[in-house]
PDB file of C-alpha atoms in Angstrom:
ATOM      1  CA  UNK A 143     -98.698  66.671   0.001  1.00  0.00           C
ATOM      2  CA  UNK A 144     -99.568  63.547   2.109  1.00  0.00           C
ATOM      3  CA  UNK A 145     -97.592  61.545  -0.186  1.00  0.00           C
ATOM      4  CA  UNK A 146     -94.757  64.063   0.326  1.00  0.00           C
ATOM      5  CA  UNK A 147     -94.971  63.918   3.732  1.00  0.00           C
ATOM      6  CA  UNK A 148     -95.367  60.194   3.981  1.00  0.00           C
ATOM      7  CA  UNK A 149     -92.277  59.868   1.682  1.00  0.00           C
ATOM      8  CA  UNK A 150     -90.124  62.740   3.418  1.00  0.00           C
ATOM      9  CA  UNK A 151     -91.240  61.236   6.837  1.00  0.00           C
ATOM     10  CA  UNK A 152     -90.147  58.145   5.556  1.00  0.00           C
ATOM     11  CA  UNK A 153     -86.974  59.504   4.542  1.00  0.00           C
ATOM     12  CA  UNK A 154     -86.429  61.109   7.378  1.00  0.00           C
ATOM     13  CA  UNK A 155     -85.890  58.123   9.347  1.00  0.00           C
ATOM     14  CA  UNK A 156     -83.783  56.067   6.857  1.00  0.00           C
ATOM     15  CA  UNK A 157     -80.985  58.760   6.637  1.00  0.00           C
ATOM     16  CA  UNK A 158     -80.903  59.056  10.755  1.00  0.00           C
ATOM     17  CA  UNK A 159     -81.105  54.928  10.705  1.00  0.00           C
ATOM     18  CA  UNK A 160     -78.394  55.412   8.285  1.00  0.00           C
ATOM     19  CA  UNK A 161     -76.189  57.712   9.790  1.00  0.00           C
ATOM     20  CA  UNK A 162     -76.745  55.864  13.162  1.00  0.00           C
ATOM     21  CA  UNK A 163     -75.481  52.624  11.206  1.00  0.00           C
ATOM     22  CA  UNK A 164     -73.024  54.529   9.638  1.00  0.00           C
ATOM     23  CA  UNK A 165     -71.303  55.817  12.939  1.00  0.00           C
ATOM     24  CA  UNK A 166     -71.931  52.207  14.530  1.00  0.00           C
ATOM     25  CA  UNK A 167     -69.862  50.794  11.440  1.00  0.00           C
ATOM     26  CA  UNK A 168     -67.590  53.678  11.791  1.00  0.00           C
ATOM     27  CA  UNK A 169     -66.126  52.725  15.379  1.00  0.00           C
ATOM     28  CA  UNK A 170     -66.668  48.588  14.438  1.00  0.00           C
ATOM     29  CA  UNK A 171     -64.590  49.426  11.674  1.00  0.00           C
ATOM     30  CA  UNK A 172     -62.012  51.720  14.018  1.00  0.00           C
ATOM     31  CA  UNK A 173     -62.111  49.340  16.560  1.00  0.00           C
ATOM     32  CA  UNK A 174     -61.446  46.333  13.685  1.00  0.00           C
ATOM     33  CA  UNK A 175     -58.820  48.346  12.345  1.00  0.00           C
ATOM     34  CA  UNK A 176     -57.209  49.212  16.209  1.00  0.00           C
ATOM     35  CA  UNK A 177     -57.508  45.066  17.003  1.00  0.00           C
ATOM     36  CA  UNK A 178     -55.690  44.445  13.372  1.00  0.00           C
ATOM     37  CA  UNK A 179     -53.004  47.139  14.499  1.00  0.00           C
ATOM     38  CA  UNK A 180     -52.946  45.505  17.834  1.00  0.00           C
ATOM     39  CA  UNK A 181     -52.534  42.151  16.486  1.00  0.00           C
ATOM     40  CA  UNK A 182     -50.197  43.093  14.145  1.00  0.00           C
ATOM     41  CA  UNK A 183     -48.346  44.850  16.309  1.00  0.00           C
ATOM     42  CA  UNK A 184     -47.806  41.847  18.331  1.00  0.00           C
ATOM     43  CA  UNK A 185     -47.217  39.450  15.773  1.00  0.00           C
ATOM     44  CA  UNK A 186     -44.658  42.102  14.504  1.00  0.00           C
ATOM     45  CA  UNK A 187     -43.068  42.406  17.885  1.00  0.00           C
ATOM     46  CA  UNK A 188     -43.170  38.615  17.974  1.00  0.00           C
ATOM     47  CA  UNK A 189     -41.286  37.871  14.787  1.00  0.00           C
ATOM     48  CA  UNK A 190     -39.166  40.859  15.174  1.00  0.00           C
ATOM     49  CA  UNK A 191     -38.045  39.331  18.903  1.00  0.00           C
ATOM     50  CA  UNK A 192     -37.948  35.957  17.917  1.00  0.00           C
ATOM     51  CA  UNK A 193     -35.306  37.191  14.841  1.00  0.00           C
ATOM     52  CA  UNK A 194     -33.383  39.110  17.160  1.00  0.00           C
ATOM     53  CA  UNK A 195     -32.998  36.423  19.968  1.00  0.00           C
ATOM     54  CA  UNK A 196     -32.009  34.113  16.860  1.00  0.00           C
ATOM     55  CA  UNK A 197     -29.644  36.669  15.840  1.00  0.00           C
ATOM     56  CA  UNK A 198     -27.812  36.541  19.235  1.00  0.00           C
ATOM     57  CA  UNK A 199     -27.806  32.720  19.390  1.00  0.00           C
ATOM     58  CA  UNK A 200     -26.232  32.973  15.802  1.00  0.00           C
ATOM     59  CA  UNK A 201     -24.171  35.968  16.931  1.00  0.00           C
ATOM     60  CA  UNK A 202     -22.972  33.326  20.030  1.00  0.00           C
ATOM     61  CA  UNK A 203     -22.257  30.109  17.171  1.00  0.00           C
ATOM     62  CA  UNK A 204     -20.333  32.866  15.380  1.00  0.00           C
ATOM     63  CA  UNK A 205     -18.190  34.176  17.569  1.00  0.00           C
ATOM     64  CA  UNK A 206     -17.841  30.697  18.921  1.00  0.00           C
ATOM     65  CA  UNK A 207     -16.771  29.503  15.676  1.00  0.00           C
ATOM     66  CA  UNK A 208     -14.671  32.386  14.669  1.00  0.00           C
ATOM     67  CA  UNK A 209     -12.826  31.556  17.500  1.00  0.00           C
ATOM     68  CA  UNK A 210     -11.937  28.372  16.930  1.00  0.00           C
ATOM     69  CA  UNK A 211     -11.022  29.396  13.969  1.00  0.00           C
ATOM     70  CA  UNK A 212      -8.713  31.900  15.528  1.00  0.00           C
ATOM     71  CA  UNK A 213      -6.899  29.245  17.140  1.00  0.00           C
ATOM     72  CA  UNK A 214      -6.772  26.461  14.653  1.00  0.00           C
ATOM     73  CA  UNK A 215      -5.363  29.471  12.509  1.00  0.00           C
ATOM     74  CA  UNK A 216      -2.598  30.272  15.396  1.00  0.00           C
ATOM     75  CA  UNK A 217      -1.939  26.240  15.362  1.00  0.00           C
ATOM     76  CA  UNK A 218      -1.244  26.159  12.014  1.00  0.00           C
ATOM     77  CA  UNK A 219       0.869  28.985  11.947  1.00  0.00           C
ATOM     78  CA  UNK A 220       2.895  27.932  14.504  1.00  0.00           C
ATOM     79  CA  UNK A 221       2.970  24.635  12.300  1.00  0.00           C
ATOM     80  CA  UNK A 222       4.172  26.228   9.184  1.00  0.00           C
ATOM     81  CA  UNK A 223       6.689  28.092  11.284  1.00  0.00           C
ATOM     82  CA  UNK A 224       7.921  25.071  12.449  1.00  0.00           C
ATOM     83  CA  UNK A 225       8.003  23.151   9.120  1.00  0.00           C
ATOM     84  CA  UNK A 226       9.859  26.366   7.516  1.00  0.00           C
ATOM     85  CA  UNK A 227      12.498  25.611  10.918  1.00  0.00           C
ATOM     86  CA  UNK A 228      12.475  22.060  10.164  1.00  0.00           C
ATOM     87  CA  UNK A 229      12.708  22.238   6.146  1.00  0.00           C
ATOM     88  CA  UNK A 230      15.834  24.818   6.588  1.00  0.00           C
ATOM     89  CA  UNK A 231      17.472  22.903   9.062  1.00  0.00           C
ATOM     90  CA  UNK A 232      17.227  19.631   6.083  1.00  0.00           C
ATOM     91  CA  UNK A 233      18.171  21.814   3.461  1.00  0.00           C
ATOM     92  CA  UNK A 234      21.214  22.492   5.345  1.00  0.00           C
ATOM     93  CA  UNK A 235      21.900  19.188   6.402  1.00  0.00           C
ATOM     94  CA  UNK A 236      21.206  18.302   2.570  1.00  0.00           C
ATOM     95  CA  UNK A 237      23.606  20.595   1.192  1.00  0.00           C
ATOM     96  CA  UNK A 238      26.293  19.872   3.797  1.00  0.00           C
ATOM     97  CA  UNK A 239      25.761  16.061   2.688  1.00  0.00           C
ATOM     98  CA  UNK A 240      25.982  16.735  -1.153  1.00  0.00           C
ATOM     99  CA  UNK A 241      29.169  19.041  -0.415  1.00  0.00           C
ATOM    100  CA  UNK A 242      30.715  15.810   1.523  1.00  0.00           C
ATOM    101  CA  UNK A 243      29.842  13.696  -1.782  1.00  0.00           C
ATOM    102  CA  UNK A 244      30.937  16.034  -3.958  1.00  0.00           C
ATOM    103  CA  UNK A 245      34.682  16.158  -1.884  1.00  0.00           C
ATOM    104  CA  UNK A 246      34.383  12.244  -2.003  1.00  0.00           C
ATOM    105  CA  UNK A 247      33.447  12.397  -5.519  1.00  0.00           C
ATOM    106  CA  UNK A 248      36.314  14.640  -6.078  1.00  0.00           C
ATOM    107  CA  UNK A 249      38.907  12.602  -4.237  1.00  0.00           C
ATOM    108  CA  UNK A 250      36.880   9.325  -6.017  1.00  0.00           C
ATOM    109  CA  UNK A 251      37.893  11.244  -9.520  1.00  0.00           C
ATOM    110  CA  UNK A 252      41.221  11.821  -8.668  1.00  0.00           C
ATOM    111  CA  UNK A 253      41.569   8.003  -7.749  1.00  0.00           C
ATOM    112  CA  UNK A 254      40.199   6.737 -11.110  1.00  0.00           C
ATOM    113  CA  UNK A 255      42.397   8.607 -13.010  1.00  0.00           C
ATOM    114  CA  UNK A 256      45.597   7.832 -11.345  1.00  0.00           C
ATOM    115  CA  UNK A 257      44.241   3.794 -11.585  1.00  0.00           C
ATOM    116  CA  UNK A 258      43.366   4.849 -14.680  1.00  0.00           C
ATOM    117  CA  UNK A 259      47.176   6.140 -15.600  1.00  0.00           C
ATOM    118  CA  UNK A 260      48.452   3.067 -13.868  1.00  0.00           C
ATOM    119  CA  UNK A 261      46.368   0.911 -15.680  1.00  0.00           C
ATOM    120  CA  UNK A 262      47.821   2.472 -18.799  1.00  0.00           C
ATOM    121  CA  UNK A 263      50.990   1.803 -17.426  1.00  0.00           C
ATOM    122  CA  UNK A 264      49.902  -2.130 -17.161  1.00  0.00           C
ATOM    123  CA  UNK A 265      49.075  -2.320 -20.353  1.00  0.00           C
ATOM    124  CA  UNK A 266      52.367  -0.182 -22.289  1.00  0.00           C
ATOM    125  CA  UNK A 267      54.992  -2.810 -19.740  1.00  0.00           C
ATOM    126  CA  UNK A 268      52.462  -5.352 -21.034  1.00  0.00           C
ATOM    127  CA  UNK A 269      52.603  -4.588 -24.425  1.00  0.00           C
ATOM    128  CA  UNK A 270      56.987  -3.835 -23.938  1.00  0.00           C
ATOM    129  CA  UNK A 271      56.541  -7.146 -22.198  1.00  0.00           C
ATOM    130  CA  UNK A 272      54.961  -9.306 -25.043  1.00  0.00           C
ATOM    131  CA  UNK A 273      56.987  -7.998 -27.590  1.00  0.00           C
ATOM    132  CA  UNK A 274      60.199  -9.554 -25.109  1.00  0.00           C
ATOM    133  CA  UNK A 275      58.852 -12.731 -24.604  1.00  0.00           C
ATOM    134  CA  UNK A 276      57.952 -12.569 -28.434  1.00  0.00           C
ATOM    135  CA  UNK A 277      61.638 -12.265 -28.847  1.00  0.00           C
ATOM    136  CA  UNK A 278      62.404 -14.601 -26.559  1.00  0.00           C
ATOM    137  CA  UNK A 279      59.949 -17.451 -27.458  1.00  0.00           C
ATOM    138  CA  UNK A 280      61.735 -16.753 -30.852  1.00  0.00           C
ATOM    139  CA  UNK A 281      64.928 -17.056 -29.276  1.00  0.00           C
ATOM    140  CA  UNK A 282      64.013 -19.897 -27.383  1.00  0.00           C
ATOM    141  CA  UNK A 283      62.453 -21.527 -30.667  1.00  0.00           C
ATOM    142  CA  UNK A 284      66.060 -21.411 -32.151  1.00  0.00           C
ATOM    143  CA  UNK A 285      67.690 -22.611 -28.832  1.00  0.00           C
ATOM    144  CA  UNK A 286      65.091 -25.368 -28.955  1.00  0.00           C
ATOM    145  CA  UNK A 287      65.975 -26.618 -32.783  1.00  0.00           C
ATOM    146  CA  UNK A 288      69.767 -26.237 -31.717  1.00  0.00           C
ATOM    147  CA  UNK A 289      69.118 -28.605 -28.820  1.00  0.00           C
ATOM    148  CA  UNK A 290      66.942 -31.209 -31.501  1.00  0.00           C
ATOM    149  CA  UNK A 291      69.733 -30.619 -34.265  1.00  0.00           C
ATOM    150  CA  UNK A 292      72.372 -31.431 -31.016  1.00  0.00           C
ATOM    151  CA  UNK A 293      69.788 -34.332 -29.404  1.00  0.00           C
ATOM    152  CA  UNK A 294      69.996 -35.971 -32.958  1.00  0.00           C
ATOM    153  CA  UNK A 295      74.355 -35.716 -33.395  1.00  0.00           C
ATOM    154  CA  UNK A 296      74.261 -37.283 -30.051  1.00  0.00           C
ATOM    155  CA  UNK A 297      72.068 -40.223 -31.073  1.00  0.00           C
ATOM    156  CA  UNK A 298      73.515 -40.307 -34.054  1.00  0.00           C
ATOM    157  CA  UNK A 299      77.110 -40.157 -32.323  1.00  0.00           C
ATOM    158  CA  UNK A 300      75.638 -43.087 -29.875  1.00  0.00           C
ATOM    159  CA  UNK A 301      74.683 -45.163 -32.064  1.00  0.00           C
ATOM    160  CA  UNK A 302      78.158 -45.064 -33.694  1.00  0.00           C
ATOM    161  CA  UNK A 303      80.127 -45.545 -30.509  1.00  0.00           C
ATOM    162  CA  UNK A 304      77.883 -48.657 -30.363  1.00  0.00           C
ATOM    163  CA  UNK A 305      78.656 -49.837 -33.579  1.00  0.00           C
ATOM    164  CA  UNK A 306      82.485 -49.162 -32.948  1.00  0.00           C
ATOM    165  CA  UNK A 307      82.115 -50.934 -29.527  1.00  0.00           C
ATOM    166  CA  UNK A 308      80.564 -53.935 -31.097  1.00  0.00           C
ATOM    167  CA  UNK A 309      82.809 -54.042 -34.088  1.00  0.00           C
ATOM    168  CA  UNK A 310      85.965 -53.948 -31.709  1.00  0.00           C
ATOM    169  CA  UNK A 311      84.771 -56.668 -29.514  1.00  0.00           C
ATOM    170  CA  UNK A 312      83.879 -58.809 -32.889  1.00  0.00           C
ATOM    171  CA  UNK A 313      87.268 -58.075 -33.784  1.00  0.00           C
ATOM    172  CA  UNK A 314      88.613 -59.373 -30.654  1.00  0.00           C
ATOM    173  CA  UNK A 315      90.296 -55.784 -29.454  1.00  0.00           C
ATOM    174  CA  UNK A 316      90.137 -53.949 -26.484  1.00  0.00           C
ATOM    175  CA  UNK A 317      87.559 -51.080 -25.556  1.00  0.00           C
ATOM    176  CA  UNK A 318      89.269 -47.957 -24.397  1.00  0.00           C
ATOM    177  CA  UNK A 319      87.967 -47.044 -20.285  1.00  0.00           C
ATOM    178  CA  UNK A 320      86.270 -44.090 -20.944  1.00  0.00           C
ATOM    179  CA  UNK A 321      84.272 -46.390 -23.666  1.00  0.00           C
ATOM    180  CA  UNK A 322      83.768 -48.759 -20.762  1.00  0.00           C
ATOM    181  CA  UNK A 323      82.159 -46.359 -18.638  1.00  0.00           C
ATOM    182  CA  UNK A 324      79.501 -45.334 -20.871  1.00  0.00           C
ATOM    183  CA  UNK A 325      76.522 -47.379 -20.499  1.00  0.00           C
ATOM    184  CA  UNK A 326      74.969 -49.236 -23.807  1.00  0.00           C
ATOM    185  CA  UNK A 327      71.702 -47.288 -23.919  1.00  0.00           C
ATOM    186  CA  UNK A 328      70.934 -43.954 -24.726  1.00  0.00           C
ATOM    187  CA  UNK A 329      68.913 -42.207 -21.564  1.00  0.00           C
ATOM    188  CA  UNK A 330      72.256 -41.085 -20.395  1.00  0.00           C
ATOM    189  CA  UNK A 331      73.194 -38.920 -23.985  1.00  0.00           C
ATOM    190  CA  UNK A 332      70.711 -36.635 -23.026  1.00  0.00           C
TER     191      UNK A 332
END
């Protein structure tokens, strides 16, 4: 029974020693677990204030930007309402042009064809034209042998006046006046 006292006296003491060191890990362990909490609680707070003052900073550039882009939207706006203003206003003044071309064009149509019909007319008087001088340079080619075949009695008719006029003075007669007048050479038979 000594030996069963010894050992139940010794047991005795190891489960209070145990329990004792049980409850003093007990609250470290609560009071590790509360400083964790704490410290997370913190660093969560931290982060979660650190995002949210980023947030509004970011919130600020956005709004900042969106509203530049507001107004660079307006400005171009007002810039495409002014280049639909300004591309009417040539499309106008286009189509006002090209219906002054087209009357010119018109009135240059109606020119060409009456230089066209004159030009016609040129050339039919030319053609009536050639075929009188045809006739006439044929005419005149007739007129012109008739004045050779003439030219050529005359000489011939000269030179026998000469030969008269030198056979009467050989002879010793007289020369009629109006064979006195004419001169010995021939420039004056034609």
């Amino acid at each position: 029974i000594v030996s069963q006292s010894k050992i139940m006296s010794k047991q005795g003491p190891l489960i209070t020693n145990a329990g004792r060191n049980h409850l003093l890990l007990s609250k470290q362990l609560c009071i590790i677990v509360g400083v964790v909490i704490l410290c997370a609680g913190i660093l969560f707070f931290r982060f979660e204030q650190s995002e949210v003052t980023r947030s509004m900073r970011n919130e600020f550039h956005v709004k900042e930007h969106n509203e530049q882009l507001m107004q660079k939207n307006e400005e171009l706006q007002q810039a495409k309402t002014q280049l639909e203003q300004d591309e009417k206003e040539l499309s106008d003044m286009y189509e006002k042009w090209i219906a002054d071309d087209s009357e010119d064009l018109k009135i240059t149509k109606q020119q060409i064809e009456e230089i066209q019909a004159k030009i016609d007319a040129v050339q039919k008087s030319q053609g009536v034209h050639a075929n009188a001088l045809a006739e006439k340079e044929e005419i005149l080619a007739g007129k012109e042998d008739v004045l050779a075949d003439l030219h050529l009695q005359l000489k011939e008719k000269n030179g026998m006046i000469k030969d008269m006029k030198s056979r009467i003075k050989s002879l010793g007669g007289e020369l009629p006046t109006k064979m006195l007048e004419m001169p010995d050479d021939d420039d004056w038979a034609w």
